[in-house]
Amino acid sequence: MTELDHRLDRLLEGRKEKNRFRSLKEYDITSNSGLVDFSSNDYLSLTSSSSLRRNYLGKLASTPSIFGSTGSRLLSGCTPSHSSLEKRFEKFFNSPSALLFNSGWDANVSFFATVPQPNDWVIYDELVHASVHSGLRASRTAVERRLAFNHNDPKHLEKLLKRMQNTASSSNDSSTIFVALESLYSMDGDFSPLPALLDVLEKYVPRKRLCVILDEAHSTGVYGDKGRGITHALGEEGGFDEGDTRRRGKGRVDVRLMTFGKAVGCSGAVLLCSPTVRSFLINFARPLIFSTALPHSTITALECVWDTLQSEEGDQRRQSLMSVARYVHTLLDDLLSRTPPGILHLPPDPMIPFLTSPNLAPKPGSPILGLLTPNPHALSAFLLDKGFIVRPVVPPTVPPGAERVRICLRAGMDKRVIEELVAALAEWVDIKLAEDRSVRAKL
Ligand SMILES: Cc1ncc(COP(=O)(O)O)c(C=O)c1O
């Protein structure tokens, strides 16, 4: 072992002592493995759609280039197929412009590292994704001008804005206030009370000083008409110039991130923004400038996925996912109502009623359940033993005390599998209750 290995090893030991050690675990999730996958973000089960597979293989056969894009977007990687997909997204999502990225991570890092300027402010929900934080670390915005508000709490956001209003430096300057939100949070599986947050922002910040960025990583393809997302469903698409005839609705979300690694079943992302922000990113975003653009095979796959999302099959898959989500919630609500929260509980989810739109199901179900437990590793191992892949999530991914197992639902799941999972959870609860009773008996 080199000296470096020794030092790194000591740091890894520290992680192990804190129960935070990460390692790669390989699971066989093919149908004959006997394991049921409750951990992937393949919410619409598109990765196993036979019609999508047929469409993709057929298109690949007639596509002139299927391999690498051979360069960054600024060099040889700006092909007609890349531009044409961006045009499709502009139209589909009703955005003034669209810019492809190799991942949602790259898009968030690019935006937050480059767009906010030294005197601007960045306000973010305390649970926004790590990529926003990584972008901000590279940003020139002063550290004291980056402020977190309590998760999904419009009242706390209001308090923060009032405090900012009272400081001369924020009320007198012409700086921009960036606000980073997610539509559906990846760890708690809860929706943002978006209209309430936007109303608060409208009350305290002049429109021309505001830039709201909504990360729709977990809602892309799933919610709204044909999967256009939460912003579109609420008529909040922004980023248009005053005179732009495509502008509709209130348009209070200026920038949207739609990612392709989750319900879309591929990889990559598109940032929906104004043409000026797009041009700024092309000029300054290092992950875009210095990295090879998405390969042709992915561009073709994305065209095929969007054919599916816009078809009847897409509608059916979204409906199936919502009914799976509602069924799980019904069974779990029953189990959790008789389970002490110290053993297992769900974070509160009072926000769904905020999201009302004719373009959304009356009670949109979430495909993510963050089941809080002090023993996530043990519960995950217990469930794996029963044939369910459910992954533990521990700090620093979530705050200390918010350890959990994360259960992800998919459109293709049948009722029997869900009942079996909830039965296994009930068995775990019974074991823990029996352990508690025996500890108490010994006292
Ligand atoms: C909310 C959110 N934003 C961004 C990302 C990054 O997206 P990608 O996986 O495409 O890099 C993720 C991925 O986990 C996410 O959950």
CSV table of C-alpha atoms and ligand atoms in Angstrom, one decimal:
chain,number,residue,atom,x,y,z
A,1,MET,CA,0.0,0.0,0.0
A,2,THR,CA,1.3,3.4,-0.9
A,3,GLU,CA,1.3,6.3,1.7
A,4,LEU,CA,-1.6,7.7,-0.3
A,5,ASP,CA,-3.6,4.5,0.0
A,6,HIS,CA,-2.9,4.5,3.8
A,7,ARG,CA,-4.3,8.0,4.2
A,8,LEU,CA,-7.3,7.3,2.0
A,9,ASP,CA,-7.9,4.0,3.9
A,10,ARG,CA,-8.0,5.9,7.2
A,11,LEU,CA,-10.6,8.3,5.8
A,12,LEU,CA,-12.7,5.3,4.6
A,13,GLU,CA,-12.4,3.7,8.0
A,14,GLY,CA,-13.9,6.9,9.4
A,15,ARG,CA,-16.8,6.5,7.1
A,16,LYS,CA,-17.3,2.9,8.1
A,17,GLU,CA,-17.3,3.9,11.8
A,18,LYS,CA,-20.1,6.4,11.1
A,19,ASN,CA,-22.1,3.8,9.1
A,20,ARG,CA,-21.7,5.9,6.0
A,21,PHE,CA,-19.5,3.7,3.9
A,22,ARG,CA,-20.7,3.3,0.3
A,23,SER,CA,-20.0,0.4,-2.0
A,24,LEU,CA,-21.3,-0.7,-5.4
A,25,LYS,CA,-23.8,-3.5,-5.2
A,26,GLU,CA,-24.7,-5.4,-8.3
A,27,TYR,CA,-28.3,-6.8,-8.6
A,28,ASP,CA,-29.7,-9.0,-11.3
A,29,ILE,CA,-33.1,-7.5,-12.0
A,30,THR,CA,-33.9,-9.7,-15.0
A,31,SER,CA,-37.3,-11.4,-14.6
A,32,ASN,CA,-35.7,-14.8,-13.9
A,33,SER,CA,-33.6,-13.5,-10.9
A,34,GLY,CA,-36.5,-13.7,-8.6
A,35,LEU,CA,-35.8,-10.2,-7.3
A,36,VAL,CA,-38.3,-7.4,-7.6
A,37,ASP,CA,-36.8,-3.9,-8.2
A,38,PHE,CA,-38.1,-1.3,-5.9
A,39,SER,CA,-35.1,1.0,-6.2
A,40,SER,CA,-34.8,2.2,-9.8
A,41,ASN,CA,-36.2,5.5,-11.1
A,42,ASP,CA,-37.7,3.7,-14.2
A,43,TYR,CA,-41.1,5.1,-13.1
A,44,LEU,CA,-42.9,4.4,-16.3
A,45,SER,CA,-41.2,1.0,-16.8
A,46,LEU,CA,-40.0,2.3,-20.2
A,47,THR,CA,-36.7,0.4,-20.1
A,48,SER,CA,-38.7,-2.8,-20.6
A,49,SER,CA,-41.2,-1.5,-23.1
A,50,SER,CA,-41.2,-3.9,-26.1
A,51,SER,CA,-42.9,-1.4,-28.5
A,52,LEU,CA,-40.2,1.2,-27.6
A,53,ARG,CA,-37.5,-1.4,-28.1
A,54,ARG,CA,-38.9,-2.2,-31.6
A,55,ASN,CA,-39.2,1.4,-32.5
A,56,TYR,CA,-35.7,2.1,-31.4
A,57,LEU,CA,-34.1,-0.8,-33.1
A,58,GLY,CA,-36.0,0.0,-36.3
A,59,LYS,CA,-34.9,3.7,-36.2
A,60,LEU,CA,-31.3,2.8,-35.4
A,61,ALA,CA,-31.2,0.6,-38.5
A,62,SER,CA,-32.1,3.5,-40.7
A,63,THR,CA,-30.0,6.2,-38.9
A,64,PRO,CA,-26.8,7.1,-40.7
A,65,SER,CA,-24.8,7.7,-37.5
A,66,ILE,CA,-25.4,5.7,-34.3
A,67,PHE,CA,-22.2,5.9,-32.4
A,68,GLY,CA,-20.4,8.8,-30.7
A,69,SER,CA,-21.1,12.5,-31.5
A,70,THR,CA,-17.3,12.8,-31.9
A,71,GLY,CA,-16.9,16.2,-30.1
A,72,SER,CA,-18.4,18.8,-27.8
A,73,ARG,CA,-21.4,20.8,-29.0
A,74,LEU,CA,-19.0,23.6,-29.8
A,75,LEU,CA,-17.0,21.4,-32.2
A,76,SER,CA,-18.2,18.4,-34.2
A,77,GLY,CA,-21.0,17.5,-31.7
A,78,CYS,CA,-23.6,19.9,-32.9
A,79,THR,CA,-25.4,17.8,-35.5
A,80,PRO,CA,-28.8,18.3,-37.1
A,81,SER,CA,-30.2,15.5,-34.9
A,82,HIS,CA,-29.1,17.3,-31.7
A,83,SER,CA,-30.6,20.6,-32.9
A,84,SER,CA,-33.8,18.9,-34.1
A,85,LEU,CA,-34.3,17.2,-30.7
A,86,GLU,CA,-33.8,20.6,-29.0
A,87,LYS,CA,-36.5,22.1,-31.3
A,88,ARG,CA,-38.8,19.2,-30.5
A,89,PHE,CA,-38.4,19.9,-26.8
A,90,GLU,CA,-38.9,23.7,-27.2
A,91,LYS,CA,-42.3,23.0,-28.8
A,92,PHE,CA,-43.3,20.1,-26.5
A,93,PHE,CA,-42.5,21.8,-23.2
A,94,ASN,CA,-43.6,25.3,-24.5
A,95,SER,CA,-40.2,26.9,-23.8
A,96,PRO,CA,-38.5,29.8,-25.6
A,97,SER,CA,-35.4,27.6,-26.1
A,98,ALA,CA,-33.8,24.4,-25.1
A,99,LEU,CA,-30.2,23.2,-24.5
A,100,LEU,CA,-29.2,19.5,-24.2
A,101,PHE,CA,-26.7,18.4,-21.5
A,102,ASN,CA,-25.0,15.0,-21.0
A,103,SER,CA,-26.7,14.7,-17.6
A,104,GLY,CA,-29.0,16.5,-15.1
A,105,TRP,CA,-25.9,16.8,-12.9
A,106,ASP,CA,-24.0,18.7,-15.7
A,107,ALA,CA,-27.0,21.0,-16.3
A,108,ASN,CA,-27.4,22.0,-12.7
A,109,VAL,CA,-23.7,22.5,-12.2
A,110,SER,CA,-23.4,24.5,-15.4
A,111,PHE,CA,-26.3,26.8,-14.5
A,112,PHE,CA,-25.5,27.5,-10.9
A,113,ALA,CA,-21.7,27.8,-11.4
A,114,THR,CA,-22.0,30.3,-14.2
A,115,VAL,CA,-25.4,32.2,-14.3
A,116,PRO,CA,-25.6,33.8,-10.9
A,117,GLN,CA,-23.2,36.8,-10.7
A,118,PRO,CA,-21.2,38.0,-7.7
A,119,ASN,CA,-23.9,40.4,-6.4
A,120,ASP,CA,-26.8,38.1,-7.0
A,121,TRP,CA,-28.7,36.1,-4.4
A,122,VAL,CA,-29.5,32.4,-4.5
A,123,ILE,CA,-32.3,31.1,-2.4
A,124,TYR,CA,-32.9,27.3,-2.3
A,125,ASP,CA,-35.0,24.7,-0.7
A,126,GLU,CA,-32.8,23.0,1.9
A,127,LEU,CA,-33.4,19.6,0.2
A,128,VAL,CA,-32.4,20.6,-3.4
A,129,HIS,CA,-30.2,18.1,-5.2
A,130,ALA,CA,-26.4,17.9,-4.5
A,131,SER,CA,-25.7,19.1,-8.1
A,132,VAL,CA,-27.1,22.5,-7.2
A,133,HIS,CA,-24.7,22.7,-4.2
A,134,SER,CA,-21.8,21.6,-6.4
A,135,GLY,CA,-22.6,24.3,-8.9
A,136,LEU,CA,-22.9,26.9,-6.2
A,137,ARG,CA,-19.5,25.9,-4.8
A,138,ALA,CA,-17.9,26.9,-8.1
A,139,SER,CA,-20.1,30.0,-8.4
A,140,ARG,CA,-18.8,33.6,-8.0
A,141,THR,CA,-21.9,34.6,-5.9
A,142,ALA,CA,-20.9,35.6,-2.4
A,143,VAL,CA,-21.4,32.8,0.2
A,144,GLU,CA,-23.4,35.1,2.4
A,145,ARG,CA,-25.8,35.6,-0.5
A,146,ARG,CA,-26.7,32.0,-0.7
A,147,LEU,CA,-29.6,31.2,1.6
A,148,ALA,CA,-31.6,28.0,2.3
A,149,PHE,CA,-35.2,28.0,3.4
A,150,ASN,CA,-36.9,25.2,5.3
A,151,HIS,CA,-38.1,22.4,3.0
A,152,ASN,CA,-41.4,23.1,1.2
A,153,ASP,CA,-42.2,25.9,3.7
A,154,PRO,CA,-43.7,29.1,2.0
A,155,LYS,CA,-43.8,30.8,5.4
A,156,HIS,CA,-40.1,30.4,6.0
A,157,LEU,CA,-39.4,31.6,2.5
A,158,GLU,CA,-41.5,34.7,3.3
A,159,LYS,CA,-39.6,35.3,6.5
A,160,LEU,CA,-36.3,35.1,4.6
A,161,LEU,CA,-37.5,37.5,1.9
A,162,LYS,CA,-38.7,40.0,4.5
A,163,ARG,CA,-35.3,39.8,6.2
A,164,MET,CA,-33.6,40.5,2.9
A,165,GLN,CA,-36.0,43.4,2.2
A,166,ASN,CA,-34.8,45.0,5.4
A,167,THR,CA,-31.2,44.8,4.5
A,168,ALA,CA,-30.2,47.9,2.5
A,169,SER,CA,-27.9,45.8,0.3
A,170,SER,CA,-30.6,43.6,-1.1
A,171,SER,CA,-33.5,46.1,-1.5
A,172,ASN,CA,-31.5,48.9,-3.2
A,173,ASP,CA,-29.5,46.9,-5.7
A,174,SER,CA,-30.6,45.6,-9.0
A,175,SER,CA,-29.2,42.1,-8.4
A,176,THR,CA,-31.2,39.0,-9.4
A,177,ILE,CA,-32.7,36.7,-6.9
A,178,PHE,CA,-32.4,33.1,-8.1
A,179,VAL,CA,-34.7,30.5,-6.4
A,180,ALA,CA,-33.9,26.8,-6.8
A,181,LEU,CA,-36.7,24.3,-6.3
A,182,GLU,CA,-37.6,20.8,-7.3
A,183,SER,CA,-41.1,19.7,-8.4
A,184,LEU,CA,-40.9,16.4,-6.7
A,185,TYR,CA,-38.2,15.7,-4.1
A,186,SER,CA,-36.1,12.6,-4.7
A,187,MET,CA,-35.7,11.5,-1.1
A,188,ASP,CA,-39.0,12.4,0.6
A,189,GLY,CA,-41.0,11.8,-2.6
A,190,ASP,CA,-43.1,14.9,-1.8
A,191,PHE,CA,-44.3,17.6,-4.2
A,192,SER,CA,-43.3,21.2,-4.0
A,193,PRO,CA,-46.2,23.6,-3.0
A,194,LEU,CA,-45.1,25.5,-6.1
A,195,PRO,CA,-48.1,27.9,-6.5
A,196,ALA,CA,-47.8,28.9,-2.9
A,197,LEU,CA,-44.0,29.5,-3.2
A,198,LEU,CA,-44.4,31.5,-6.4
A,199,ASP,CA,-47.1,33.6,-4.8
A,200,VAL,CA,-44.8,34.5,-1.9
A,201,LEU,CA,-42.0,35.4,-4.4
A,202,GLU,CA,-44.3,37.5,-6.5
A,203,LYS,CA,-45.3,39.4,-3.3
A,204,TYR,CA,-41.8,40.3,-2.2
A,205,VAL,CA,-39.6,40.3,-5.4
A,206,PRO,CA,-40.2,42.5,-8.5
A,207,ARG,CA,-40.6,40.1,-11.5
A,208,LYS,CA,-37.6,41.6,-13.3
A,209,ARG,CA,-35.3,40.7,-10.4
A,210,LEU,CA,-36.5,37.1,-10.1
A,211,CYS,CA,-35.2,33.9,-11.7
A,212,VAL,CA,-37.0,30.7,-10.6
A,213,ILE,CA,-35.3,27.4,-11.5
A,214,LEU,CA,-37.4,24.3,-11.2
A,215,ASP,CA,-35.7,20.9,-11.3
A,216,GLU,CA,-38.3,18.5,-12.8
A,217,ALA,CA,-35.9,15.5,-12.7
A,218,HIS,CA,-38.5,13.3,-11.1
A,219,SER,CA,-41.6,14.6,-12.8
A,220,THR,CA,-40.4,14.6,-16.4
A,221,GLY,CA,-42.6,12.3,-18.5
A,222,VAL,CA,-44.8,11.5,-15.5
A,223,TYR,CA,-47.1,14.4,-14.8
A,224,GLY,CA,-49.2,16.7,-16.9
A,225,ASP,CA,-50.4,16.3,-20.4
A,226,LYS,CA,-48.2,13.7,-22.2
A,227,GLY,CA,-45.7,14.0,-19.3
A,228,ARG,CA,-44.9,17.7,-20.0
A,229,GLY,CA,-44.2,18.2,-16.2
A,230,ILE,CA,-45.6,20.1,-13.3
A,231,THR,CA,-44.7,23.6,-14.6
A,232,HIS,CA,-46.5,23.0,-17.8
A,233,ALA,CA,-49.5,21.5,-16.1
A,234,LEU,CA,-49.8,24.7,-13.9
A,235,GLY,CA,-49.3,27.1,-16.9
A,236,GLU,CA,-46.2,28.5,-15.3
A,237,GLU,CA,-43.7,28.2,-18.2
A,238,GLY,CA,-41.6,31.3,-18.3
A,239,GLY,CA,-38.4,32.6,-19.9
A,240,PHE,CA,-40.3,34.3,-22.8
A,241,ASP,CA,-39.7,37.9,-23.9
A,242,GLU,CA,-42.6,40.2,-23.2
A,243,GLY,CA,-43.7,40.3,-26.9
A,244,ASP,CA,-43.2,36.5,-27.6
A,245,THR,CA,-46.5,35.2,-28.9
A,246,ARG,CA,-45.8,31.7,-27.6
A,247,ARG,CA,-46.0,33.1,-24.0
A,248,ARG,CA,-49.1,31.8,-22.1
A,249,GLY,CA,-50.3,31.5,-18.5
A,250,LYS,CA,-48.5,33.2,-15.6
A,251,GLY,CA,-45.0,32.0,-16.7
A,252,ARG,CA,-43.4,32.4,-13.3
A,253,VAL,CA,-40.9,29.5,-13.7
A,254,ASP,CA,-38.0,30.9,-15.7
A,255,VAL,CA,-35.8,27.9,-16.1
A,256,ARG,CA,-36.7,24.2,-16.1
A,257,LEU,CA,-34.5,21.1,-15.9
A,258,MET,CA,-36.0,18.0,-17.4
A,259,THR,CA,-33.8,14.9,-17.1
A,260,PHE,CA,-33.7,11.7,-19.1
A,261,GLY,CA,-32.2,9.2,-16.6
A,262,LYS,CA,-35.4,8.5,-14.6
A,263,ALA,CA,-38.9,8.0,-16.1
A,264,VAL,CA,-37.5,8.6,-19.6
A,265,GLY,CA,-35.3,5.5,-19.2
A,266,CYS,CA,-32.2,7.0,-21.0
A,267,SER,CA,-29.6,9.5,-19.9
A,268,GLY,CA,-29.0,13.2,-20.4
A,269,ALA,CA,-31.0,16.3,-19.7
A,270,VAL,CA,-32.5,19.4,-21.3
A,271,LEU,CA,-32.5,22.9,-19.8
A,272,LEU,CA,-35.5,25.0,-20.8
A,273,CYS,CA,-34.7,28.6,-20.6
A,274,SER,CA,-34.6,32.0,-22.4
A,275,PRO,CA,-32.4,32.3,-25.6
A,276,THR,CA,-30.0,34.6,-23.6
A,277,VAL,CA,-29.5,32.1,-20.8
A,278,ARG,CA,-28.9,29.4,-23.4
A,279,SER,CA,-26.3,31.5,-25.2
A,280,PHE,CA,-24.6,32.4,-21.9
A,281,LEU,CA,-24.3,28.7,-21.0
A,282,ILE,CA,-22.9,27.9,-24.5
A,283,ASN,CA,-20.2,30.5,-23.8
A,284,PHE,CA,-19.4,29.8,-20.1
A,285,ALA,CA,-20.6,26.4,-19.0
A,286,ARG,CA,-17.5,24.2,-18.7
A,287,PRO,CA,-19.3,20.8,-18.6
A,288,LEU,CA,-21.0,21.7,-21.9
A,289,ILE,CA,-17.9,23.3,-23.6
A,290,PHE,CA,-15.3,20.7,-22.6
A,291,SER,CA,-17.3,17.4,-22.9
A,292,THR,CA,-18.3,15.2,-25.8
A,293,ALA,CA,-22.0,15.7,-26.7
A,294,LEU,CA,-24.6,13.0,-26.3
A,295,PRO,CA,-24.0,10.1,-28.7
A,296,HIS,CA,-26.3,9.6,-31.7
A,297,SER,CA,-27.6,6.3,-30.2
A,298,THR,CA,-29.0,8.4,-27.2
A,299,ILE,CA,-30.5,11.1,-29.4
A,300,THR,CA,-32.3,8.4,-31.4
A,301,ALA,CA,-33.4,6.7,-28.2
A,302,LEU,CA,-34.8,10.0,-26.9
A,303,GLU,CA,-36.8,10.6,-30.1
A,304,CYS,CA,-38.3,7.1,-29.7
A,305,VAL,CA,-39.1,7.7,-26.0
A,306,TRP,CA,-40.9,10.9,-26.9
A,307,ASP,CA,-42.9,9.1,-29.6
A,308,THR,CA,-44.0,6.7,-26.7
A,309,LEU,CA,-44.6,9.5,-24.2
A,310,GLN,CA,-46.8,11.3,-26.7
A,311,SER,CA,-48.8,8.1,-27.6
A,312,GLU,CA,-51.7,6.3,-26.0
A,313,GLU,CA,-49.1,3.9,-24.5
A,314,GLY,CA,-47.6,6.9,-22.7
A,315,ASP,CA,-51.0,7.8,-21.3
A,316,GLN,CA,-51.6,4.3,-20.1
A,317,ARG,CA,-48.3,4.0,-18.4
A,318,ARG,CA,-48.8,7.3,-16.5
A,319,GLN,CA,-52.3,6.1,-15.4
A,320,SER,CA,-50.9,2.7,-14.3
A,321,LEU,CA,-48.2,4.4,-12.3
A,322,MET,CA,-50.8,6.6,-10.6
A,323,SER,CA,-52.9,3.7,-9.6
A,324,VAL,CA,-49.9,1.7,-8.3
A,325,ALA,CA,-48.9,4.8,-6.2
A,326,ARG,CA,-52.4,5.1,-4.9
A,327,TYR,CA,-52.6,1.4,-4.0
A,328,VAL,CA,-49.3,1.4,-2.2
A,329,HIS,CA,-50.3,4.5,-0.2
A,330,THR,CA,-53.6,2.9,0.8
A,331,LEU,CA,-51.9,-0.2,2.1
A,332,LEU,CA,-49.0,1.7,3.8
A,333,ASP,CA,-51.3,4.2,5.4
A,334,ASP,CA,-53.1,1.3,7.0
A,335,LEU,CA,-49.8,-0.3,8.2
A,336,LEU,CA,-48.3,2.9,9.4
A,337,SER,CA,-51.4,4.0,11.3
A,338,ARG,CA,-50.7,1.1,13.7
A,339,THR,CA,-46.9,1.3,13.7
A,340,PRO,CA,-45.0,3.5,16.2
A,341,PRO,CA,-43.2,6.2,14.2
A,342,GLY,CA,-39.9,5.3,15.9
A,343,ILE,CA,-40.0,2.0,13.9
A,344,LEU,CA,-41.2,3.2,10.5
A,345,HIS,CA,-42.9,6.3,9.2
A,346,LEU,CA,-43.4,8.5,6.2
A,347,PRO,CA,-42.5,12.2,6.1
A,348,PRO,CA,-45.6,14.4,6.2
A,349,ASP,CA,-47.0,15.1,2.8
A,350,PRO,CA,-49.6,17.9,3.2
A,351,MET,CA,-48.7,19.6,-0.1
A,352,ILE,CA,-50.5,17.6,-2.7
A,353,PRO,CA,-53.7,19.7,-2.5
A,354,PHE,CA,-51.7,22.7,-3.6
A,355,LEU,CA,-51.3,21.1,-6.9
A,356,THR,CA,-54.6,21.5,-8.7
A,357,SER,CA,-54.9,21.8,-12.4
A,358,PRO,CA,-57.1,20.2,-15.0
A,359,ASN,CA,-53.9,18.8,-16.5
A,360,LEU,CA,-53.0,16.9,-13.3
A,361,ALA,CA,-54.8,13.8,-11.8
A,362,PRO,CA,-57.1,15.0,-9.0
A,363,LYS,CA,-54.6,13.6,-6.4
A,364,PRO,CA,-51.3,13.0,-8.2
A,365,GLY,CA,-49.6,10.1,-6.5
A,366,SER,CA,-45.8,10.1,-5.9
A,367,PRO,CA,-43.7,7.2,-7.2
A,368,ILE,CA,-41.2,7.7,-4.4
A,369,LEU,CA,-41.7,6.7,-0.8
A,370,GLY,CA,-39.0,7.7,1.8
A,371,LEU,CA,-39.8,5.3,4.6
A,372,LEU,CA,-38.0,6.7,7.7
A,373,THR,CA,-36.4,4.1,10.0
A,374,PRO,CA,-33.4,4.2,12.4
A,375,ASN,CA,-32.3,0.9,10.8
A,376,PRO,CA,-32.2,1.4,7.1
A,377,HIS,CA,-29.4,-1.1,6.4
A,378,ALA,CA,-31.0,-3.9,8.4
A,379,LEU,CA,-34.4,-3.2,6.8
A,380,SER,CA,-32.9,-3.2,3.3
A,381,ALA,CA,-31.2,-6.5,4.0
A,382,PHE,CA,-34.4,-8.0,5.5
A,383,LEU,CA,-36.3,-7.0,2.3
A,384,LEU,CA,-33.6,-8.3,0.0
A,385,ASP,CA,-33.9,-11.6,1.8
A,386,LYS,CA,-37.6,-11.6,0.8
A,387,GLY,CA,-36.7,-10.8,-2.8
A,388,PHE,CA,-37.2,-7.0,-2.8
A,389,ILE,CA,-34.5,-4.6,-3.8
A,390,VAL,CA,-35.0,-1.6,-1.6
A,391,ARG,CA,-32.0,0.6,-1.0
A,392,PRO,CA,-31.0,2.3,2.3
A,393,VAL,CA,-30.3,6.1,2.2
A,394,VAL,CA,-28.1,7.4,5.0
A,395,PRO,CA,-26.3,10.7,5.8
A,396,PRO,CA,-24.7,12.7,4.1
A,397,THR,CA,-27.3,12.0,1.3
A,398,VAL,CA,-30.0,12.8,3.9
A,399,PRO,CA,-29.7,14.8,7.1
A,400,PRO,CA,-28.7,12.8,10.3
A,401,GLY,CA,-31.9,11.5,11.9
A,402,ALA,CA,-33.6,11.2,8.4
A,403,GLU,CA,-32.2,7.7,7.6
A,404,ARG,CA,-34.6,5.8,5.4
A,405,VAL,CA,-35.2,3.2,2.9
A,406,ARG,CA,-36.3,4.6,-0.5
A,407,ILE,CA,-39.1,2.7,-2.3
A,408,CYS,CA,-39.6,3.5,-6.0
A,409,LEU,CA,-42.7,2.5,-7.9
A,410,ARG,CA,-43.1,1.6,-11.5
A,411,ALA,CA,-46.0,1.5,-13.9
A,412,GLY,CA,-45.4,-2.2,-14.7
A,413,MET,CA,-45.8,-3.4,-11.1
A,414,ASP,CA,-48.8,-5.6,-10.3
A,415,LYS,CA,-50.9,-5.5,-7.2
A,416,ARG,CA,-49.6,-8.8,-5.9
A,417,VAL,CA,-46.0,-7.6,-5.8
A,418,ILE,CA,-47.1,-4.5,-3.9
A,419,GLU,CA,-49.1,-6.6,-1.4
A,420,GLU,CA,-46.1,-8.8,-0.9
A,421,LEU,CA,-43.8,-5.9,-0.2
A,422,VAL,CA,-46.2,-4.3,2.3
A,423,ALA,CA,-46.7,-7.8,4.0
A,424,ALA,CA,-42.9,-8.0,4.3
A,425,LEU,CA,-42.8,-4.5,5.9
A,426,ALA,CA,-45.6,-5.6,8.3
A,427,GLU,CA,-43.5,-8.6,9.3
A,428,TRP,CA,-40.5,-6.3,10.0
A,429,VAL,CA,-42.7,-4.1,12.1
A,430,ASP,CA,-43.9,-7.1,14.1
A,431,ILE,CA,-40.3,-8.2,14.7
A,432,LYS,CA,-39.3,-4.7,15.9
A,433,LEU,CA,-42.3,-4.5,18.2
A,434,ALA,CA,-41.5,-7.9,19.7
A,435,GLU,CA,-37.8,-6.8,20.2
A,436,ASP,CA,-39.1,-3.6,22.0
A,437,ARG,CA,-41.4,-5.7,24.2
A,438,SER,CA,-38.5,-8.0,25.2
A,439,VAL,CA,-36.2,-5.1,26.0
A,440,ARG,CA,-38.9,-3.5,28.1
A,441,ALA,CA,-39.6,-6.8,29.9
A,442,LYS,CA,-35.9,-7.0,30.9
A,443,LEU,CA,-35.9,-3.4,32.5
B,1,LIG,C1,-33.5,16.3,-8.4
B,1,LIG,C2,-32.3,15.8,-9.2
B,1,LIG,N1,-31.7,16.7,-10.0
B,1,LIG,C3,-30.7,16.3,-10.8
B,1,LIG,C4,-30.3,15.0,-10.8
B,1,LIG,C5,-29.1,14.6,-11.7
B,1,LIG,O1,-29.6,14.0,-12.9
B,1,LIG,P1,-28.8,13.0,-13.7
B,1,LIG,O2,-28.9,11.7,-13.1
B,1,LIG,O3,-29.3,13.1,-15.1
B,1,LIG,O4,-27.3,13.4,-13.6
B,1,LIG,C6,-30.9,14.0,-10.0
B,1,LIG,C7,-30.4,12.6,-10.0
B,1,LIG,O5,-30.5,11.9,-9.1
B,1,LIG,C8,-31.9,14.4,-9.2
B,1,LIG,O6,-32.6,13.6,-8.4
